[in-house]
mmCIF file with all atom_site columns, C-alpha atoms in Angstrom:
data_model
loop_
_atom_site.group_PDB
_atom_site.id
_atom_site.type_symbol
_atom_site.label_atom_id
_atom_site.label_alt_id
_atom_site.label_comp_id
_atom_site.label_asym_id
_atom_site.label_entity_id
_atom_site.label_seq_id
_atom_site.pdbx_PDB_ins_code
_atom_site.Cartn_x
_atom_site.Cartn_y
_atom_site.Cartn_z
_atom_site.occupancy
_atom_site.B_iso_or_equiv
_atom_site.pdbx_formal_charge
_atom_site.auth_seq_id
_atom_site.auth_comp_id
_atom_site.auth_asym_id
_atom_site.auth_atom_id
_atom_site.pdbx_PDB_model_num
ATOM 1  C CA . MET A 1 1  ? -0.064  -0.142 0.076  1.00 85.00 ? 23 MET A CA 1
ATOM 2  C CA . ASP A 1 2  ? 1.403   3.140  -0.805 1.00 94.00 ? 24 ASP A CA 1
ATOM 3  C CA . ILE A 1 3  ? 0.553   6.696  0.729  1.00 96.00 ? 25 ILE A CA 1
ATOM 4  C CA . ASN A 1 4  ? -2.559  7.543  -1.506 1.00 96.00 ? 26 ASN A CA 1
ATOM 5  C CA . ASP A 1 5  ? -4.111  4.265  -0.250 1.00 96.00 ? 27 ASP A CA 1
ATOM 6  C CA . TRP A 1 6  ? -3.599  5.221  3.385  1.00 97.00 ? 28 TRP A CA 1
ATOM 7  C CA . ARG A 1 7  ? -5.200  8.804  2.184  1.00 98.00 ? 29 ARG A CA 1
ATOM 8  C CA . GLY A 1 8  ? -8.198  7.034  0.942  1.00 97.00 ? 30 GLY A CA 1
ATOM 9  C CA . VAL A 1 9  ? -8.593  5.025  4.142  1.00 98.00 ? 31 VAL A CA 1
ATOM 10 C CA . ALA A 1 10 ? -8.435  8.061  6.228  1.00 98.00 ? 32 ALA A CA 1
ATOM 11 C CA . THR A 1 11 ? -11.017 10.027 4.245  1.00 98.00 ? 33 THR A CA 1
ATOM 12 C CA . ALA A 1 12 ? -13.421 7.216  4.095  1.00 99.00 ? 34 ALA A CA 1
ATOM 13 C CA . THR A 1 13 ? -13.052 6.968  7.912  1.00 99.00 ? 35 THR A CA 1
ATOM 14 C CA . ALA A 1 14 ? -13.486 10.562 8.598  1.00 99.00 ? 36 ALA A CA 1
ATOM 15 C CA . LEU A 1 15 ? -16.581 10.248 6.672  1.00 99.00 ? 37 LEU A CA 1
ATOM 16 C CA . ILE A 1 16 ? -17.740 7.498  8.150  1.00 99.00 ? 38 ILE A CA 1
ATOM 17 C CA . ALA A 1 17 ? -17.030 9.287  11.688 1.00 99.00 ? 39 ALA A CA 1
ATOM 18 C CA . PHE A 1 18 ? -18.677 12.295 10.658 1.00 99.00 ? 40 PHE A CA 1
ATOM 19 C CA . ILE A 1 19 ? -22.080 10.722 9.398  1.00 98.00 ? 41 ILE A CA 1
ATOM 20 C CA . GLY A 1 20 ? -22.015 9.164  12.538 1.00 97.00 ? 42 GLY A CA 1
ATOM 21 C CA . VAL A 1 21 ? -21.720 12.056 14.645 1.00 95.00 ? 43 VAL A CA 1
ATOM 22 C CA . CYS A 1 22 ? -24.612 13.693 12.622 1.00 94.00 ? 44 CYS A CA 1
ATOM 23 C CA . LEU A 1 23 ? -26.930 10.632 13.355 1.00 94.00 ? 45 LEU A CA 1
ATOM 24 C CA . TRP A 1 24 ? -25.949 10.826 16.975 1.00 91.00 ? 46 TRP A CA 1
ATOM 25 C CA . ALA A 1 25 ? -26.660 14.505 17.138 1.00 89.00 ? 47 ALA A CA 1
ATOM 26 C CA . TYR A 1 26 ? -30.000 14.511 15.240 1.00 90.00 ? 48 TYR A CA 1
ATOM 27 C CA . SER A 1 27 ? -31.143 11.415 16.921 1.00 88.00 ? 49 SER A CA 1
ATOM 28 C CA . GLY A 1 28 ? -34.528 11.675 19.030 1.00 85.00 ? 50 GLY A CA 1
ATOM 29 C CA . ARG A 1 29 ? -32.817 10.372 22.156 1.00 88.00 ? 51 ARG A CA 1
ATOM 30 C CA . GLN A 1 30 ? -30.503 13.325 22.543 1.00 86.00 ? 52 GLN A CA 1
ATOM 31 C CA . LYS A 1 31 ? -33.547 15.989 22.149 1.00 87.00 ? 53 LYS A CA 1
ATOM 32 C CA . GLU A 1 32 ? -34.168 15.980 25.915 1.00 88.00 ? 54 GLU A CA 1
ATOM 33 C CA . LYS A 1 33 ? -30.273 16.954 26.832 1.00 89.00 ? 55 LYS A CA 1
ATOM 34 C CA . PHE A 1 34 ? -30.193 19.351 23.886 1.00 89.00 ? 56 PHE A CA 1
ATOM 35 C CA . ASP A 1 35 ? -33.109 21.337 24.807 1.00 90.00 ? 57 ASP A CA 1
ATOM 36 C CA . ASN A 1 36 ? -31.885 21.605 28.506 1.00 90.00 ? 58 ASN A CA 1
ATOM 37 C CA . ALA A 1 37 ? -28.630 22.616 27.297 1.00 90.00 ? 59 ALA A CA 1
ATOM 38 C CA . ALA A 1 38 ? -30.373 25.079 24.991 1.00 90.00 ? 60 ALA A CA 1
ATOM 39 C CA . GLN A 1 39 ? -32.368 26.784 28.034 1.00 90.00 ? 61 GLN A CA 1
ATOM 40 C CA . SER A 1 40 ? -29.379 26.881 30.477 1.00 88.00 ? 62 SER A CA 1
ATOM 41 C CA . PRO A 1 41 ? -28.361 30.032 29.350 1.00 87.00 ? 63 PRO A CA 1
ATOM 42 C CA . PHE A 1 42 ? -31.705 31.564 30.440 1.00 88.00 ? 64 PHE A CA 1
ATOM 43 C CA . ALA A 1 43 ? -31.682 29.580 33.919 1.00 82.00 ? 65 ALA A CA 1
ATOM 44 C CA . ASP A 1 44 ? -31.618 31.459 37.054 1.00 78.00 ? 66 ASP A CA 1
ATOM 45 C CA . GLU A 1 45 ? -29.945 28.791 38.903 1.00 73.00 ? 67 GLU A CA 1
ATOM 46 C CA . PRO A 1 46 ? -27.040 26.677 37.660 1.00 65.00 ? 68 PRO A CA 1
ATOM 47 C CA . ASN A 1 47 ? -27.934 23.215 36.635 1.00 61.00 ? 69 ASN A CA 1
ATOM 48 C CA . ASP A 1 48 ? -25.325 20.721 37.264 1.00 65.00 ? 70 ASP A CA 1
ATOM 49 C CA . LYS A 1 49 ? -27.314 17.744 35.611 1.00 62.00 ? 71 LYS A CA 1
#
């Protein structure tokens, strides 16, 4: 394998990781956490959860 093969593997790995992060971020299971994080700047008391 030469350097170009490794570059292709690195690109494919980065693409798979990016798609995985996008799927994780937009999954319904994360909605409650992200809603809480979005409202935290407006909270009167700090929330350590």
